[in-house]
mmCIF file with all atom_site columns, C-alpha atoms in Angstrom:
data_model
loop_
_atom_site.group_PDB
_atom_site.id
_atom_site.type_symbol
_atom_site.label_atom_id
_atom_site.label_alt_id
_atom_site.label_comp_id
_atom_site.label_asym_id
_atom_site.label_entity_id
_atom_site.label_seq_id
_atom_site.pdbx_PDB_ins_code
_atom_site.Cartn_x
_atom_site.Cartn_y
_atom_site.Cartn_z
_atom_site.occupancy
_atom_site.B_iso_or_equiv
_atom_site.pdbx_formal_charge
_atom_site.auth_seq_id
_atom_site.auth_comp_id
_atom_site.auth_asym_id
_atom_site.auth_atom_id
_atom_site.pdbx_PDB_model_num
ATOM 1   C CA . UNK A 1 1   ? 0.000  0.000  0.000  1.00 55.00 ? 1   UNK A CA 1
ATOM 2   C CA . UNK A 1 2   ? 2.420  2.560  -1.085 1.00 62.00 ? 2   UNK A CA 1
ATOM 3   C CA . UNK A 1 3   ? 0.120  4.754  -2.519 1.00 68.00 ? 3   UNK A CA 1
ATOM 4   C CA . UNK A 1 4   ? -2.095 5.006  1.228  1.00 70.00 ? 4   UNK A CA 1
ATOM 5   C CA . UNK A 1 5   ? 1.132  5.278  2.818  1.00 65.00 ? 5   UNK A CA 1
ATOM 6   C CA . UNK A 1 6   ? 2.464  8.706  1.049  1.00 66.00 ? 6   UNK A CA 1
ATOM 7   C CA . UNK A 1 7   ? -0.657 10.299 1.882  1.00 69.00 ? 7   UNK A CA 1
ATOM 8   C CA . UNK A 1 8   ? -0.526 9.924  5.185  1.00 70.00 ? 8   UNK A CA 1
ATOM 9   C CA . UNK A 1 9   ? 0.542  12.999 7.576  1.00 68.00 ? 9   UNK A CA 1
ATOM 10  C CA . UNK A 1 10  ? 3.005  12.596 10.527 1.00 62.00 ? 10  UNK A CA 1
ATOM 11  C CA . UNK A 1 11  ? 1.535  11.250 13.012 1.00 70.00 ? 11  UNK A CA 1
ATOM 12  C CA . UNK A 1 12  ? 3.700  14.494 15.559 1.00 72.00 ? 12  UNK A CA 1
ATOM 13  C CA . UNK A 1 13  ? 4.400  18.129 14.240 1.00 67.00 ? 13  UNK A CA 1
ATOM 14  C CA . UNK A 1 14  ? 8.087  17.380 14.951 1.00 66.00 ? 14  UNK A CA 1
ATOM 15  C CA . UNK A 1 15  ? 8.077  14.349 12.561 1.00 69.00 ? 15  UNK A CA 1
ATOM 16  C CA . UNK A 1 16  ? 8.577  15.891 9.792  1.00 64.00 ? 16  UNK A CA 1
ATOM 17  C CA . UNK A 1 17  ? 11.465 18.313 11.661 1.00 62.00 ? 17  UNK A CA 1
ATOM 18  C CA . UNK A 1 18  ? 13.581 15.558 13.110 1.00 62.00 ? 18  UNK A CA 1
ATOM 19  C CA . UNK A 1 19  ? 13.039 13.067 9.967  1.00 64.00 ? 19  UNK A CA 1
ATOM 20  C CA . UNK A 1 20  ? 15.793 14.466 7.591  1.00 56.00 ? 20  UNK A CA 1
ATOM 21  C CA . UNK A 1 21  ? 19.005 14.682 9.435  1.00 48.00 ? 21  UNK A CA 1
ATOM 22  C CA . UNK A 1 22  ? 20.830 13.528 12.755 1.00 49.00 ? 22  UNK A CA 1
ATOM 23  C CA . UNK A 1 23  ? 18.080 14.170 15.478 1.00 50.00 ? 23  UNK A CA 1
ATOM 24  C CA . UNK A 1 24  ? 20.698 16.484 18.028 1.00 52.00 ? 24  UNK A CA 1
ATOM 25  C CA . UNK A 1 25  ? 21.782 18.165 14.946 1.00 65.00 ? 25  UNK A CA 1
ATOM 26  C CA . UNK A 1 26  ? 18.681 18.960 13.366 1.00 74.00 ? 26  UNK A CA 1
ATOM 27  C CA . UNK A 1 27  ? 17.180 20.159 16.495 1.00 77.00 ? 27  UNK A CA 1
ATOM 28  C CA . UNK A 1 28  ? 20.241 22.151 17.463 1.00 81.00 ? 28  UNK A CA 1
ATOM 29  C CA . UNK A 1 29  ? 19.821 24.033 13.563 1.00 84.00 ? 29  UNK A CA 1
ATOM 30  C CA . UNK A 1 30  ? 16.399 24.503 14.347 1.00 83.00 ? 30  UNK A CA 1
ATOM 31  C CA . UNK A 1 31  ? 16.120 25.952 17.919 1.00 87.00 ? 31  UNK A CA 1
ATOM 32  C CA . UNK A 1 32  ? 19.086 28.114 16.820 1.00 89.00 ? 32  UNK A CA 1
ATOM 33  C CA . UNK A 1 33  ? 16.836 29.661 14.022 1.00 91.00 ? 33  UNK A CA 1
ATOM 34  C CA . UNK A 1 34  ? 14.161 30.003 16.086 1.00 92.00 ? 34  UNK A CA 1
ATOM 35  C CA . UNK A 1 35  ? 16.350 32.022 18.981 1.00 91.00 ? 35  UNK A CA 1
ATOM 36  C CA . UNK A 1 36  ? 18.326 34.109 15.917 1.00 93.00 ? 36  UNK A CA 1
ATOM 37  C CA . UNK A 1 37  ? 14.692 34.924 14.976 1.00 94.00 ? 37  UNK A CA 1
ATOM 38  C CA . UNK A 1 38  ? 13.170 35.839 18.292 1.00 95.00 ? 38  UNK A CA 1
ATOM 39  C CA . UNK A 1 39  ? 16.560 37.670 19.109 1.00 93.00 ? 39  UNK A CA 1
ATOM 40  C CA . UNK A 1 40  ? 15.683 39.786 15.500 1.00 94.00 ? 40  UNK A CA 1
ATOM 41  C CA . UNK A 1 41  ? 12.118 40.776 16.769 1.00 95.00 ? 41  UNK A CA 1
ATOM 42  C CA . UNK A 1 42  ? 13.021 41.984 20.020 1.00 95.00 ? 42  UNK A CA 1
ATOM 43  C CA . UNK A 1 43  ? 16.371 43.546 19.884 1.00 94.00 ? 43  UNK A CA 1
ATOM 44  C CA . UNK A 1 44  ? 16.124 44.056 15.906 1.00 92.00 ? 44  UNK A CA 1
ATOM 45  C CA . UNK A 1 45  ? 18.793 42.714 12.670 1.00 92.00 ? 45  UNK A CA 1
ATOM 46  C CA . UNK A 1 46  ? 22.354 43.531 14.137 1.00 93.00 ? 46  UNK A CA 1
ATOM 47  C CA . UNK A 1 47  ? 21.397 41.516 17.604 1.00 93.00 ? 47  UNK A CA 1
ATOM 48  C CA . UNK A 1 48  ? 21.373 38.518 15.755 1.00 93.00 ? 48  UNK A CA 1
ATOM 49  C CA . UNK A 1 49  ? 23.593 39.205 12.985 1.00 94.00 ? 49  UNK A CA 1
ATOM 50  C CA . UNK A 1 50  ? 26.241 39.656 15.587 1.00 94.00 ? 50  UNK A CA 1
ATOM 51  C CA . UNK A 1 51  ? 25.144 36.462 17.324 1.00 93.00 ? 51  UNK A CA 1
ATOM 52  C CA . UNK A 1 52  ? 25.377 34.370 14.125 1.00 93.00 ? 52  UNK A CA 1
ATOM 53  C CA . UNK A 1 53  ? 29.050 35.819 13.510 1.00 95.00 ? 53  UNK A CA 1
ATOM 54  C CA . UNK A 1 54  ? 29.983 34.896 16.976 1.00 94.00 ? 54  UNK A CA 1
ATOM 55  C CA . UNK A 1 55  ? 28.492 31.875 16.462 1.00 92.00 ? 55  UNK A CA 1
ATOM 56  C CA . UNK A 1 56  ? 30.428 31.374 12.717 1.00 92.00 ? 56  UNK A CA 1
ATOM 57  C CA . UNK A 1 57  ? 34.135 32.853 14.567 1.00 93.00 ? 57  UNK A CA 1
ATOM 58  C CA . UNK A 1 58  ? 33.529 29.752 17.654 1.00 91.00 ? 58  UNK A CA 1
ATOM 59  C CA . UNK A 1 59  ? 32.682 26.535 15.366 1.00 88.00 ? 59  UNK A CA 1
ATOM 60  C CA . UNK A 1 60  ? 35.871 27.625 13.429 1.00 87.00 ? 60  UNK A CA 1
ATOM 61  C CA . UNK A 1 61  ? 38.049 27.154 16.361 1.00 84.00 ? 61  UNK A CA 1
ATOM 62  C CA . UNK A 1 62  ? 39.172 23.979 17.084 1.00 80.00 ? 62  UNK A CA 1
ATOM 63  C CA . UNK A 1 63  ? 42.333 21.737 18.585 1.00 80.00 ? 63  UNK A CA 1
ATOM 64  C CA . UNK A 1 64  ? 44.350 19.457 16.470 1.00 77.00 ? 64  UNK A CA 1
ATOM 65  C CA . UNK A 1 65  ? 42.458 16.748 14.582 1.00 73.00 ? 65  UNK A CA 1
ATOM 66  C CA . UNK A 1 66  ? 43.552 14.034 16.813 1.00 74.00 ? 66  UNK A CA 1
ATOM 67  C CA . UNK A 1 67  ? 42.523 16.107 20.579 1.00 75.00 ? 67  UNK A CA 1
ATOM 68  C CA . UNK A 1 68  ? 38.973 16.068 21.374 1.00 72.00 ? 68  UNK A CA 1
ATOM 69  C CA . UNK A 1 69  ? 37.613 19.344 21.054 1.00 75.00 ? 69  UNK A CA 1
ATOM 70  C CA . UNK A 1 70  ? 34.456 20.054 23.919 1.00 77.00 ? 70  UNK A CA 1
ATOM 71  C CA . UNK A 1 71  ? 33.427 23.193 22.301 1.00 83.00 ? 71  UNK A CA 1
ATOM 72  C CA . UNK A 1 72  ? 33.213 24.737 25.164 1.00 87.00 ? 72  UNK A CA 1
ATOM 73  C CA . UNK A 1 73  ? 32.773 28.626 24.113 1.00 90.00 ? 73  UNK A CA 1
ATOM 74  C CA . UNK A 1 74  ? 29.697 27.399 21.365 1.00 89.00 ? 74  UNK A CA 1
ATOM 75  C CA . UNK A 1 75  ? 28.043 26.215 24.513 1.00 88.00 ? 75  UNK A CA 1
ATOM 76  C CA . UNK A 1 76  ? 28.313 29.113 26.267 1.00 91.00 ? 76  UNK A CA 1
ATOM 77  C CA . UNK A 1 77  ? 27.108 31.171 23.279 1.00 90.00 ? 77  UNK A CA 1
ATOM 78  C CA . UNK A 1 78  ? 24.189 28.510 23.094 1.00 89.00 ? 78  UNK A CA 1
ATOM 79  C CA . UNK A 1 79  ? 23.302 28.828 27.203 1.00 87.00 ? 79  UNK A CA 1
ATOM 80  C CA . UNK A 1 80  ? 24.210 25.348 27.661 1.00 85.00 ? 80  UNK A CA 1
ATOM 81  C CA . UNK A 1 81  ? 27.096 25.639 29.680 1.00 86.00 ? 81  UNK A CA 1
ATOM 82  C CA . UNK A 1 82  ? 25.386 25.112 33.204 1.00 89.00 ? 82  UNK A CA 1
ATOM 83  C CA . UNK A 1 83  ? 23.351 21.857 31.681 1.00 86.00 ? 83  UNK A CA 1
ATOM 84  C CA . UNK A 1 84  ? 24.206 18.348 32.109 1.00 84.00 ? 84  UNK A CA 1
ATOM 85  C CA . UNK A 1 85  ? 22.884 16.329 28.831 1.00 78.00 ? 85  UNK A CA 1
ATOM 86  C CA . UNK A 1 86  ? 22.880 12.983 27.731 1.00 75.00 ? 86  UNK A CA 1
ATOM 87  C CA . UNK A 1 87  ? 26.229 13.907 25.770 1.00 71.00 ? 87  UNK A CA 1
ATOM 88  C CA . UNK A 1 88  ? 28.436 14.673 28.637 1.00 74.00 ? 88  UNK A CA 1
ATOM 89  C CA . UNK A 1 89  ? 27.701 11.091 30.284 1.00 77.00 ? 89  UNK A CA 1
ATOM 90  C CA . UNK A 1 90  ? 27.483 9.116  27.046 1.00 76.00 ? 90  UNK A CA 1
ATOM 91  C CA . UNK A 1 91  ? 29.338 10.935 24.726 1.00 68.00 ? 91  UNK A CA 1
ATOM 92  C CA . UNK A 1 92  ? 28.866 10.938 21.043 1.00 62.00 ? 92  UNK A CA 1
ATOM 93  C CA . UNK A 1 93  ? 30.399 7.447  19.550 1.00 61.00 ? 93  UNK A CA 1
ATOM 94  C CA . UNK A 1 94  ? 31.763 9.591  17.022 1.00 61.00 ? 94  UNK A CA 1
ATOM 95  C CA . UNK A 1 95  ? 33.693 12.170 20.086 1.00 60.00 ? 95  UNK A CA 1
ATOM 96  C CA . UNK A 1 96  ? 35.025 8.612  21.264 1.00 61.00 ? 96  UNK A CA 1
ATOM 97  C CA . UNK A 1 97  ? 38.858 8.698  22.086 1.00 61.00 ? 97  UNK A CA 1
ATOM 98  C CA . UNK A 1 98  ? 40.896 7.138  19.399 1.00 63.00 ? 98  UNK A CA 1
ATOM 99  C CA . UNK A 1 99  ? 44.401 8.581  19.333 1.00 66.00 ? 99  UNK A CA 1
ATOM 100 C CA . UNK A 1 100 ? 46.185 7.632  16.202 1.00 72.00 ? 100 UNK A CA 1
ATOM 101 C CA . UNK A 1 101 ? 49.400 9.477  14.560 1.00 82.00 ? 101 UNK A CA 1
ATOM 102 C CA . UNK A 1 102 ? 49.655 12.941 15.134 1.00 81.00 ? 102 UNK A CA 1
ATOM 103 C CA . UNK A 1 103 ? 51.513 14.145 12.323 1.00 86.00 ? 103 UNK A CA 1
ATOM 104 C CA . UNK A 1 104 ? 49.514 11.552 9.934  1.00 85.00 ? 104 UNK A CA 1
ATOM 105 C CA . UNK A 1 105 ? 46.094 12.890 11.111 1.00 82.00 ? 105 UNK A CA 1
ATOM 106 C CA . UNK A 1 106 ? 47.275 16.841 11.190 1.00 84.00 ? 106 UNK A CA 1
ATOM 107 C CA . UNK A 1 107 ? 48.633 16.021 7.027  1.00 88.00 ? 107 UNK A CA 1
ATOM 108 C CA . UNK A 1 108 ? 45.572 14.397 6.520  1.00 85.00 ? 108 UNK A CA 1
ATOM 109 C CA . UNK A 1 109 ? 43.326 17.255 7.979  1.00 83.00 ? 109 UNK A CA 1
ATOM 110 C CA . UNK A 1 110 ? 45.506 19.715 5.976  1.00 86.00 ? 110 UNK A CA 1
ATOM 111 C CA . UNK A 1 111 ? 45.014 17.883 2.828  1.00 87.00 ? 111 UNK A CA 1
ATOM 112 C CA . UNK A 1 112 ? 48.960 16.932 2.433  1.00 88.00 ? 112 UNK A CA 1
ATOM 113 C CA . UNK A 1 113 ? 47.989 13.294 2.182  1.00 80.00 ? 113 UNK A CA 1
#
């Protein structure tokens, strides 16, 4: 019954917000819209633009490709700082720690490989 099944509608409003991508992700991109927004309506445009730059200038910033990186200044731009989540006690399998070779991974992230 493919046809029945297309017509359907989510069964949640978030359905169709968390289906396409990673669920923390996808979430994260949209709550940060929604506060950029908000941020715009109160305060007005260069509240937010100045927000999203500092936002932009922090995700740049990182330690070498084979140190995990906490990001901690992103999450104090984001308020979540003073939270404990699910990813501080069960970290993201992808976070995990998995030293390899330095100098291979820092070529590699530099595109000399």
């Amino acid at each position: 019954f493919t046809s029945v099944k297309s017509e359907l509608l989510p069964s949640h409003p978030l359905e169709l917000s968390e289906k396409n991508a990673s669920i923390t992700s996808n979430f994260q991109l949209n709550q940060d819209n929604r506060n950029f927004a908000t941020l715009r309506n109160i305060q007005g445009l260069h509240a937010s633009l100045k927000l999203q730059m500092e936002f932009r200038a922090v995700k740049q910033v990182q330690r070498l490709p084979f140190l995990h990186s906490s990001n901690i200044a992103l999450d104090t731009l984001r308020g979540n700082d003073e939270s404990i989540g699910f990813e501080d006690i069960l970290n993201d399998p992808s976070q995990s720690e998995a030293m390899g070779e330095p100098h291979m991974m820092v070529e590699y992230k530099l595109g000399l490989l």
